[in-house]
Short mmCIF file of C-alpha atoms (C1' of nucleotides) in Angstrom, two decimals:
data_model
loop_
_atom_site.label_atom_id
_atom_site.label_comp_id
_atom_site.label_asym_id
_atom_site.label_seq_id
_atom_site.Cartn_x
_atom_site.Cartn_y
_atom_site.Cartn_z
CA MET A 22 2.49 -11.04 -29.66
CA PRO A 23 3.35 -12.94 -26.28
CA THR A 24 6.76 -14.00 -25.74
CA SER A 25 5.94 -17.44 -24.40
CA ALA A 26 3.97 -19.83 -26.46
CA PRO A 27 1.31 -21.78 -25.11
CA PRO A 28 2.07 -25.32 -24.07
CA PRO A 29 1.47 -27.44 -27.02
CA ASN A 30 -1.75 -29.59 -27.09
CA ALA A 31 -1.63 -33.23 -28.30
CA ARG A 32 -2.31 -32.21 -31.90
CA GLU A 33 0.59 -30.13 -32.21
CA ARG A 34 2.71 -32.57 -30.41
CA GLN A 35 1.79 -35.57 -32.56
CA LYS A 36 2.24 -33.25 -35.59
CA ARG A 37 5.82 -32.53 -34.42
CA GLU A 38 6.48 -36.17 -33.65
CA ARG A 39 5.03 -37.40 -37.12
CA ARG A 40 7.31 -34.81 -38.91
CA LEU A 41 10.37 -36.00 -37.26
CA ALA A 42 9.51 -39.58 -37.86
CA LEU A 43 8.98 -38.95 -41.69
CA ILE A 44 12.37 -37.10 -41.93
CA GLU A 45 14.24 -39.73 -39.98
CA ALA A 46 12.68 -42.65 -41.95
CA ALA A 47 13.36 -40.77 -45.30
CA GLN A 48 17.04 -40.11 -44.40
CA ARG A 49 17.55 -43.46 -43.14
CA LEU A 50 16.02 -45.11 -46.50
CA VAL A 51 17.64 -42.78 -48.80
CA GLY A 52 21.13 -43.14 -46.98
CA GLU A 53 20.70 -46.81 -47.36
CA ARG A 54 19.38 -47.16 -50.95
CA GLY A 55 19.54 -43.76 -52.52
CA LEU A 56 17.05 -41.27 -53.38
CA ASP A 57 15.47 -42.92 -56.53
CA ASP A 58 15.21 -46.31 -55.04
CA VAL A 59 13.09 -45.15 -52.32
CA THR A 60 9.30 -44.38 -52.70
CA VAL A 61 7.17 -41.96 -50.78
CA GLU A 62 5.04 -44.96 -49.95
CA GLU A 63 7.91 -46.94 -48.19
CA ILE A 64 8.90 -43.61 -46.32
CA SER A 65 5.34 -43.14 -45.01
CA SER A 66 5.08 -46.93 -44.21
CA ALA A 67 8.23 -46.68 -42.03
CA ALA A 68 6.99 -43.83 -40.30
CA GLY A 69 3.56 -45.50 -39.68
CA LEU A 70 1.66 -43.24 -41.83
CA SER A 71 -0.12 -43.18 -45.23
CA THR A 72 1.14 -41.91 -48.52
CA ARG A 73 -1.62 -39.42 -48.38
CA THR A 74 -0.71 -38.25 -45.13
CA PHE A 75 3.05 -37.88 -46.03
CA PHE A 76 1.89 -34.98 -48.26
CA ASN A 77 0.12 -33.25 -45.56
CA TYR A 78 3.55 -32.82 -43.88
CA PHE A 79 5.70 -32.27 -47.03
CA ASP A 80 5.29 -30.72 -50.26
CA SER A 81 7.68 -33.23 -51.87
CA LYS A 82 9.78 -36.34 -51.31
CA ASP A 83 12.87 -34.15 -51.43
CA ASP A 84 11.63 -31.81 -48.85
CA ALA A 85 11.14 -34.84 -46.39
CA VAL A 86 14.60 -36.20 -46.92
CA LEU A 87 16.19 -32.63 -46.49
CA GLY A 88 13.75 -32.13 -43.52
CA ILE A 89 13.13 -28.66 -45.11
CA GLN A 90 11.15 -25.96 -43.29
CA GLU A 91 10.60 -22.19 -43.47
CA ILE A 92 12.98 -19.94 -41.35
CA GLU A 93 10.96 -17.46 -39.28
CA LEU A 94 13.15 -14.53 -38.71
CA ASP A 95 12.82 -12.80 -35.25
CA ALA A 96 10.47 -9.83 -35.38
CA GLU A 97 12.90 -7.60 -33.55
CA VAL A 98 15.88 -8.28 -35.82
CA ARG A 99 13.60 -7.67 -38.70
CA ALA A 100 12.31 -4.30 -37.38
CA GLN A 101 15.75 -3.22 -36.29
CA PHE A 102 17.16 -3.89 -39.99
CA VAL A 103 14.36 -2.43 -41.71
CA SER A 104 14.51 0.72 -39.93
CA GLY A 105 18.39 1.25 -40.69
CA GLY A 106 20.11 -0.60 -37.67
CA PRO A 107 21.45 -2.12 -35.77
CA SER A 108 24.62 0.00 -36.23
CA GLY A 109 23.79 1.96 -39.26
CA ARG A 110 26.77 0.42 -41.31
CA LEU A 111 25.48 -1.86 -44.19
CA MET A 112 27.94 -4.77 -43.93
CA SER A 113 27.86 -4.88 -40.17
CA ASP A 114 23.98 -4.87 -40.11
CA LEU A 115 23.92 -7.47 -42.93
CA GLU A 116 25.97 -9.66 -40.63
CA ALA A 117 23.32 -9.28 -37.85
CA LEU A 118 20.72 -10.01 -40.23
CA VAL A 119 22.24 -13.31 -41.51
CA ALA A 120 22.92 -14.30 -38.01
CA GLY A 121 19.37 -13.84 -37.46
CA PHE A 122 18.44 -16.42 -40.11
CA LEU A 123 21.26 -18.72 -39.07
CA LYS A 124 19.83 -18.88 -35.61
CA ASP A 125 16.92 -21.29 -36.26
CA ALA A 126 18.26 -22.78 -39.56
CA ALA A 127 19.26 -26.10 -37.74
CA PRO A 128 17.01 -26.98 -34.99
CA ASN A 129 17.92 -30.64 -35.25
CA ILE A 130 21.63 -31.03 -35.87
CA GLU A 131 21.76 -34.57 -36.60
CA GLN A 132 19.17 -34.40 -39.15
CA VAL A 133 20.90 -31.41 -40.83
CA GLU A 134 24.15 -33.43 -40.74
CA ARG A 135 22.52 -36.35 -42.40
CA ALA A 136 20.92 -34.06 -44.94
CA MET A 137 24.02 -32.38 -45.83
CA ARG A 138 25.79 -35.63 -46.46
CA LEU A 139 23.27 -36.71 -48.80
CA LEU A 140 23.41 -33.63 -50.91
CA THR A 141 26.83 -34.63 -52.13
CA SER A 142 25.70 -37.78 -53.69
CA GLU A 143 22.10 -36.67 -54.96
CA PRO A 144 21.83 -33.86 -57.22
CA ARG A 145 18.19 -33.38 -57.02
CA LEU A 146 18.59 -32.91 -53.27
CA MET A 147 21.10 -30.36 -53.95
CA GLN A 148 18.86 -28.55 -56.32
CA ARG A 149 16.21 -28.33 -53.70
CA HIS A 150 18.57 -27.19 -51.16
CA VAL A 151 19.90 -24.45 -53.34
CA ALA A 152 16.09 -23.45 -54.10
CA TRP A 153 15.60 -23.12 -50.35
CA HIS A 154 18.51 -20.98 -49.97
CA GLN A 155 17.69 -18.72 -52.96
CA ARG A 156 14.11 -18.19 -51.24
CA ILE A 157 16.17 -16.75 -48.32
CA VAL A 158 18.25 -14.41 -50.71
CA GLY A 159 14.89 -13.20 -51.80
CA GLU A 160 13.92 -12.39 -48.44
CA PHE A 161 17.12 -10.59 -47.81
CA GLU A 162 16.35 -8.53 -50.87
CA GLU A 163 12.72 -7.70 -49.90
CA LEU A 164 14.23 -6.51 -46.33
CA LEU A 165 16.82 -4.49 -48.20
CA SER A 166 14.06 -2.77 -50.30
CA GLU A 167 12.22 -1.98 -47.13
CA ARG A 168 15.36 -0.67 -45.35
CA ARG A 169 16.23 1.57 -48.33
CA LYS A 170 13.48 4.00 -47.25
CA ALA A 171 15.19 4.61 -44.06
CA ARG A 172 18.79 4.41 -45.19
CA PRO A 173 19.49 4.17 -48.92
CA SER A 174 22.61 2.58 -50.27
CA PRO A 175 24.29 3.26 -53.45
CA VAL A 176 24.59 -0.65 -54.02
CA ASP A 177 21.56 -2.49 -55.53
CA ASP A 178 19.57 -4.97 -53.70
CA ASP A 179 20.33 -7.70 -55.87
CA THR A 180 23.98 -7.43 -55.27
CA ILE A 181 23.49 -6.98 -51.47
CA GLY A 182 21.10 -9.96 -51.14
CA MET A 183 23.60 -11.93 -53.03
CA VAL A 184 26.37 -10.95 -50.69
CA ALA A 185 24.14 -11.70 -47.67
CA GLY A 186 23.32 -15.14 -49.33
CA LEU A 187 27.06 -15.75 -49.91
CA LEU A 188 27.91 -14.86 -46.26
CA MET A 189 25.17 -17.17 -44.96
CA ARG A 190 26.47 -20.28 -47.07
CA SER A 191 30.13 -19.54 -46.28
CA SER A 192 29.48 -19.42 -42.65
CA ALA A 193 27.37 -22.78 -42.76
CA LEU A 194 30.01 -24.54 -44.72
CA ALA A 195 32.56 -23.38 -42.11
CA TRP A 196 30.32 -24.75 -39.38
CA ALA A 197 29.72 -27.96 -41.18
CA ARG A 198 33.64 -28.22 -41.54
CA SER A 199 34.05 -27.44 -37.93
CA GLY A 200 31.84 -30.59 -37.02
CA TYR A 201 28.89 -28.64 -36.43
CA GLU A 202 30.24 -27.23 -33.14
CA GLY A 203 28.74 -24.21 -31.58
CA ASP A 204 26.82 -21.84 -33.79
CA ALA A 205 27.14 -21.28 -37.60
CA ALA A 206 26.87 -17.42 -36.89
CA ALA A 207 30.19 -17.73 -35.03
CA HIS A 208 31.75 -18.29 -38.51
CA LEU A 209 30.44 -15.04 -39.86
CA PRO A 210 33.30 -12.64 -39.20
CA GLU A 211 35.74 -15.13 -40.76
CA ALA A 212 33.28 -15.29 -43.88
CA VAL A 213 33.51 -11.50 -44.31
CA ALA A 214 37.30 -11.46 -43.68
CA GLN A 215 37.57 -14.08 -46.68
CA LEU A 216 35.60 -11.90 -48.88
CA ARG A 217 37.55 -8.66 -47.92
CA LEU A 218 40.80 -10.65 -48.61
CA LEU A 219 39.68 -11.87 -52.09
CA LEU A 220 38.52 -8.32 -53.14
CA ASP A 221 41.81 -6.92 -52.15
CA ASP A 222 43.48 -8.99 -54.72
CA MET B 25 41.10 -29.73 -82.39
CA PRO B 26 40.28 -27.67 -85.42
CA THR B 27 39.19 -24.23 -85.18
CA SER B 28 36.34 -24.51 -87.81
CA ALA B 29 33.78 -27.32 -87.41
CA PRO B 30 32.79 -29.22 -90.27
CA PRO B 31 29.44 -28.30 -92.04
CA PRO B 32 26.53 -29.59 -90.14
CA ASN B 33 24.83 -32.63 -91.85
CA ALA B 34 21.18 -33.17 -92.02
CA ARG B 35 21.11 -35.11 -88.84
CA GLU B 36 22.77 -32.09 -86.96
CA ARG B 37 20.68 -29.65 -88.64
CA GLN B 38 17.45 -31.47 -87.78
CA LYS B 39 18.51 -32.04 -84.28
CA ARG B 40 19.06 -28.29 -83.91
CA GLU B 41 15.82 -27.33 -85.60
CA ARG B 42 13.76 -29.89 -83.45
CA ARG B 43 15.35 -28.48 -80.29
CA LEU B 44 14.57 -24.85 -81.28
CA ALA B 45 11.02 -25.82 -82.20
CA LEU B 46 10.46 -27.56 -78.85
CA ILE B 47 11.76 -24.52 -77.02
CA GLU B 48 9.59 -22.15 -78.89
CA ALA B 49 6.44 -24.31 -78.24
CA ALA B 50 7.08 -24.70 -74.63
CA GLN B 51 7.67 -21.10 -74.02
CA ARG B 52 4.76 -20.11 -76.11
CA LEU B 53 2.37 -22.40 -74.39
CA VAL B 54 3.74 -21.88 -70.97
CA GLY B 55 3.72 -18.15 -71.66
CA GLU B 56 -0.12 -18.22 -72.54
CA ARG B 57 -1.20 -20.68 -69.97
CA GLY B 58 1.19 -21.31 -67.14
CA LEU B 59 3.64 -24.05 -66.55
CA ASP B 60 1.18 -26.43 -64.69
CA ASP B 61 -1.34 -26.11 -67.44
CA VAL B 62 0.72 -27.21 -70.20
CA THR B 63 1.51 -30.82 -70.78
CA VAL B 64 4.79 -32.39 -72.35
CA GLU B 65 2.24 -33.86 -74.82
CA GLU B 66 1.09 -30.73 -75.85
CA ILE B 67 4.45 -29.14 -76.32
CA SER B 68 5.74 -32.16 -78.28
CA SER B 69 2.60 -32.06 -80.63
CA ALA B 70 2.94 -28.29 -81.16
CA ALA B 71 6.47 -28.97 -82.43
CA GLY B 72 5.40 -31.88 -84.47
CA LEU B 73 7.07 -34.63 -82.50
CA SER B 74 6.07 -37.52 -80.06
CA THR B 75 6.25 -37.11 -76.26
CA ARG B 76 8.95 -39.87 -76.25
CA THR B 77 11.10 -37.90 -78.67
CA PHE B 78 10.81 -34.72 -76.53
CA PHE B 79 12.89 -36.54 -73.73
CA ASN B 80 15.41 -37.29 -76.37
CA TYR B 81 16.11 -33.70 -76.41
CA PHE B 82 15.41 -32.45 -72.81
CA ASP B 83 15.90 -34.07 -69.45
CA SER B 84 12.56 -32.40 -68.25
CA LYS B 85 9.85 -30.10 -69.06
CA ASP B 86 11.41 -27.26 -67.25
CA ASP B 87 14.48 -27.71 -69.25
CA ALA B 88 12.61 -27.17 -72.26
CA VAL B 89 10.78 -24.12 -71.31
CA LEU B 90 14.12 -22.59 -70.17
CA GLY B 91 15.98 -23.69 -73.23
CA ILE B 92 18.63 -25.10 -70.88
CA GLN B 93 22.01 -26.31 -72.13
CA GLU B 94 25.29 -26.81 -70.92
CA ILE B 95 27.88 -24.15 -71.48
CA GLU B 96 31.27 -25.13 -72.93
CA LEU B 97 34.14 -23.10 -71.73
CA ASP B 98 36.56 -22.15 -74.28
CA ALA B 99 39.72 -24.44 -73.90
CA GLU B 100 42.20 -21.66 -74.07
CA VAL B 101 40.36 -19.54 -71.40
CA ARG B 102 40.36 -22.79 -69.31
CA ALA B 103 44.03 -23.48 -69.84
CA GLN B 104 44.90 -19.87 -69.07
CA PHE B 105 42.94 -19.85 -65.82
CA VAL B 106 44.24 -22.97 -64.58
CA SER B 107 47.80 -22.25 -65.14
CA GLY B 108 47.52 -19.09 -62.94
CA GLY B 109 46.79 -16.40 -65.77
CA PRO B 110 45.83 -14.48 -67.57
CA SER B 111 47.16 -11.63 -65.38
CA GLY B 112 48.12 -13.36 -62.16
CA ARG B 113 45.76 -11.44 -60.07
CA LEU B 114 42.87 -13.48 -58.79
CA MET B 115 39.93 -10.93 -59.15
CA SER B 116 41.03 -9.93 -62.58
CA ASP B 117 41.38 -13.44 -63.74
CA LEU B 118 38.18 -14.43 -62.23
CA GLU B 119 36.55 -11.57 -64.40
CA ALA B 120 38.02 -13.20 -67.31
CA LEU B 121 36.80 -16.55 -66.45
CA VAL B 122 33.32 -15.41 -65.88
CA ALA B 123 33.59 -13.50 -69.06
CA GLY B 124 34.28 -16.72 -70.74
CA PHE B 125 31.19 -18.29 -69.44
CA LEU B 126 29.00 -15.45 -70.25
CA LYS B 127 30.21 -15.40 -73.76
CA ASP B 128 28.14 -18.42 -75.00
CA ALA B 129 25.59 -18.39 -72.26
CA ALA B 130 22.74 -16.81 -74.41
CA PRO B 131 23.06 -18.03 -78.09
CA ASN B 132 19.47 -17.09 -78.76
CA ILE B 133 18.56 -13.70 -76.98
CA GLU B 134 14.77 -13.96 -77.89
CA GLN B 135 14.54 -17.38 -76.13
CA VAL B 136 16.54 -16.03 -73.17
CA GLU B 137 14.46 -13.10 -72.71
CA ARG B 138 11.22 -15.28 -72.80
CA ALA B 139 12.63 -17.71 -70.42
CA MET B 140 13.75 -14.87 -67.90
CA ARG B 141 10.25 -13.34 -68.11
CA LEU B 142 8.68 -16.72 -67.24
CA LEU B 143 10.97 -17.17 -64.42
CA THR B 144 9.27 -14.36 -62.37
CA SER B 145 6.00 -16.15 -62.24
CA GLU B 146 7.01 -19.76 -62.20
CA PRO B 147 8.97 -20.85 -59.02
CA ARG B 148 9.84 -24.24 -60.50
CA LEU B 149 11.42 -22.75 -63.39
CA MET B 150 13.44 -20.42 -61.04
CA GLN B 151 14.50 -23.34 -59.09
CA ARG B 152 15.70 -25.11 -62.32
CA HIS B 153 17.57 -21.98 -63.28
CA VAL B 154 19.28 -21.50 -59.92
CA ALA B 155 20.22 -25.21 -60.14
CA TRP B 156 21.75 -24.61 -63.59
CA HIS B 157 23.64 -21.65 -62.28
CA GLN B 158 24.87 -23.51 -59.32
CA ARG B 159 26.31 -26.04 -61.61
CA ILE B 160 28.33 -23.63 -63.08
CA VAL B 161 29.52 -22.22 -59.56
CA GLY B 162 30.69 -25.88 -59.20
CA GLU B 163 32.79 -25.60 -62.38
CA PHE B 164 34.36 -22.32 -60.96
CA GLU B 165 35.29 -24.27 -57.93
CA GLU B 166 36.83 -27.07 -59.92
CA LEU B 167 38.84 -24.78 -61.95
CA LEU B 168 40.04 -22.84 -58.75
CA SER B 169 40.96 -26.12 -57.41
CA GLU B 170 43.18 -27.07 -60.32
CA ARG B 171 44.58 -23.42 -60.40
CA ARG B 172 45.54 -23.58 -56.96
CA LYS B 173 48.41 -25.95 -57.84
CA ALA B 174 49.89 -23.36 -60.08
CA ARG B 175 49.04 -20.09 -57.93
CA PRO B 176 47.63 -20.73 -54.42
CA SER B 177 45.39 -18.10 -52.82
CA PRO B 178 44.60 -17.77 -49.00
CA VAL B 179 40.95 -17.55 -49.71
CA ASP B 180 39.05 -20.91 -49.82
CA ASP B 181 37.66 -22.17 -53.29
CA ASP B 182 33.97 -22.09 -51.96
CA THR B 183 34.20 -18.33 -51.38
CA ILE B 184 35.78 -17.68 -54.45
CA GLY B 185 33.50 -19.83 -56.53
CA MET B 186 30.45 -18.18 -54.94
CA VAL B 187 32.01 -14.64 -55.72
CA ALA B 188 32.37 -15.82 -59.29
CA GLY B 189 28.81 -16.77 -59.41
CA LEU B 190 27.84 -13.62 -57.89
CA LEU B 191 29.66 -11.61 -60.62
CA MET B 192 28.10 -13.89 -63.13
CA ARG B 193 24.61 -13.46 -61.98
CA SER B 194 24.99 -9.80 -61.23
CA SER B 195 26.23 -9.06 -64.74
CA ALA B 196 23.43 -11.02 -66.30
CA LEU B 197 20.89 -9.11 -64.32
CA ALA B 198 22.59 -5.61 -65.44
CA TRP B 199 22.42 -6.99 -68.86
CA ALA B 200 18.61 -7.97 -68.74
CA ARG B 201 17.98 -4.39 -67.24
CA SER B 202 19.57 -2.82 -70.19
CA GLY B 203 17.39 -4.70 -72.62
CA TYR B 204 19.92 -7.27 -73.57
CA GLU B 205 21.96 -4.75 -75.44
CA GLY B 206 25.63 -5.90 -76.37
CA ASP B 207 27.30 -8.45 -74.17
CA ALA B 208 26.58 -9.55 -70.61
CA ALA B 209 30.30 -9.50 -69.98
CA ALA B 210 30.50 -5.85 -70.60
CA HIS B 211 28.71 -5.42 -67.18
CA LEU B 212 31.29 -7.40 -65.28
CA PRO B 213 33.45 -4.30 -64.19
CA GLU B 214 30.33 -2.55 -62.74
CA ALA B 215 29.52 -5.83 -60.75
CA VAL B 216 32.89 -5.82 -59.31
CA ALA B 217 32.64 -2.03 -58.55
CA GLN B 218 29.41 -2.66 -56.79
CA LEU B 219 30.77 -5.46 -54.72
CA ARG B 220 33.78 -3.37 -53.68
CA LEU B 221 31.55 -0.53 -52.79
CA LEU B 222 29.55 -2.57 -50.50
CA LEU B 223 32.77 -4.04 -48.72
CA ASP B 224 33.76 -0.73 -48.16
CA ASP B 225 30.74 0.19 -46.12
"C1'" DA C 20 22.13 -46.81 -107.48
"C1'" DC C 21 22.63 -50.18 -103.64
"C1'" DT C 22 23.53 -52.01 -99.12
"C1'" DG C 23 24.58 -52.25 -94.28
"C1'" DC C 24 24.84 -49.97 -90.28
"C1'" DA C 25 24.07 -46.45 -87.05
"C1'" DA C 26 21.38 -43.14 -85.28
"C1'" DC C 27 16.85 -41.65 -84.45
"C1'" DT C 28 11.51 -41.92 -83.92
"C1'" DT C 29 7.53 -43.70 -82.05
"C1'" DG C 30 4.19 -46.11 -79.60
"C1'" DC C 31 3.31 -48.81 -75.95
"C1'" DA C 32 3.28 -50.08 -71.11
"C1'" DC C 33 4.72 -48.88 -67.04
"C1'" DT C 34 6.16 -46.38 -62.49
"C1'" DC C 35 5.64 -43.13 -59.16
"C1'" DA C 36 5.35 -38.37 -57.32
"C1'" DG C 37 1.74 -35.71 -56.37
"C1'" DT C 38 -3.54 -34.12 -55.98
"C1'" DG C 39 -8.41 -33.87 -55.15
"C1'" DC C 40 -12.32 -35.98 -52.66
"C1'" DA C 41 -14.95 -37.76 -49.26
"C1'" DA C 42 -16.01 -40.93 -45.37
"C1'" DG C 43 -14.44 -41.93 -40.89
"C1'" DA C 44 -11.61 -41.12 -36.87
"C1'" DA C 45 -9.43 -38.24 -33.50
"C1'" DT C 46 -9.14 -34.01 -30.72
"C1'" DA C 47 -10.89 -29.73 -28.67
"C1'" DG C 48 -14.09 -26.96 -26.42
"C1'" DT C 49 -18.42 -26.38 -23.80
"C1'" DA D 5 -21.91 -36.28 -23.45
"C1'" DC D 6 -22.30 -33.49 -27.53
"C1'" DT D 7 -20.65 -30.76 -31.23
"C1'" DA D 8 -17.58 -28.60 -34.30
"C1'" DT D 9 -13.26 -28.65 -36.15
"C1'" DT D 10 -9.11 -30.88 -37.66
"C1'" DC D 11 -6.76 -34.71 -39.54
"C1'" DT D 12 -6.11 -39.53 -41.42
"C1'" DT D 13 -6.83 -42.63 -44.75
"C1'" DG D 14 -8.38 -44.92 -48.98
"C1'" DC D 15 -9.20 -44.27 -53.63
"C1'" DA D 16 -9.03 -42.89 -58.37
"C1'" DC D 17 -6.56 -40.15 -60.92
"C1'" DT D 18 -3.09 -37.18 -63.90
"C1'" DG D 19 1.13 -36.27 -65.97
"C1'" DA D 20 6.22 -36.28 -65.93
"C1'" DG D 21 9.52 -39.38 -67.03
"C1'" DT D 22 11.54 -44.33 -68.35
"C1'" DG D 23 12.70 -48.64 -70.71
"C1'" DC D 24 11.88 -51.27 -74.64
"C1'" DA D 25 11.69 -52.89 -79.17
"C1'" DA D 26 9.98 -52.37 -84.00
"C1'" DG D 27 10.28 -49.26 -87.79
"C1'" DT D 28 12.35 -45.26 -90.21
"C1'" DT D 29 15.90 -42.24 -91.79
"C1'" DG D 30 20.64 -40.87 -92.76
"C1'" DC D 31 25.07 -41.81 -93.75
"C1'" DA D 32 29.21 -43.93 -95.74
"C1'" DG D 33 31.22 -47.24 -98.52
"C1'" DT D 34 31.19 -49.77 -102.60
#
DNA sequence: ACTGCAACTTGCACTCAGTGCAAGAATAGT
DNA sequence: ACTATTCTTGCACTGAGTGCAAGTTGCAGT
């Protein structure tokens, strides 16, 4: 697996541009008129594409508005966690894992900001967002299951996975509250501290 | 607010029966053929009702399959929590609050069992289920916001709300694993213990 | 028992998200 | 330039979901 990806060809470049154009159009229109008053046809048109093509880029209208994409965890971070590392202490290693996911969670801050703003007024978008987050929690659980062979824990995977999800969300919220400054992962220690504070009560 | 409700009239009885019939039909058909291969028309027909009436009972097909309904928290439990009780210690009071929600979360165990089984094979149902759960987390946060006036906490509402949600889910999972014996709330102490164990690592 | 009213069911027509298919267009490789 | 592969598009369609109005049913009062 080479470290540097080959230069993007015209196809890949166009694909990226079209995707961005669809997200932008979707967010703008929905921001102006609300989710239910904007059709996929309108979004596609605004981006200069057909409705049929829209669905080559996104599984659903909601996905386009949110700019949803899968997060790919760095293979090194993954391998480390699964083999019982990086430090051998579960909470600390969980932080590293969550940081690995947060790293690429917001490639385009403007779009994320807009999406997060729309979440507050559109329940269906919130539902889709939460489903996306839950998918990641599922990935946490799978990784934990694999790690268990190298380093067992007396706590079940469900609970650990949920805590990892909680830390991720808590950090993201704190990051949003800071005006999206720096990295979301920088807020992880404070999320852990909040949790510990609560558990001591 | 009287403690005993008046006897249900024919209308209310019919409403309940029809609702149950729709859930039963939905779960049976989806269990046999999968979510996407069953139409709302088929479900309604199997329950002896029209498609149009189906939507008087459920907002969506997914809701019928899951048998989703709002949980009504007992007014006493609510008032107690909001005024800073019952014990004054946040974690302990959270447990009482979550137990209050769990109390009426599964009025019909058979249906819940069937729904939970379908969750594992139908991503869209999982998404709906998670959204339902997230709605409750939102209610936790509202209650926490109100309680804050009587008894402030150094931990933010988001984090506390998420922990309450985690405890609720953890208890429900343990309850399911036990074969739905007794009450889900009986598993709350063990959920808290797991969390504490993890945080000590 | 009768009556008026409110609540509910149903059929119907419709919208729109989403899907499969095939012809045509665009890109990539030689 | 040629060929193979990938992508776009138009089209037809399905099915979830919605509004509307006519008809039916339950309820309460007389």
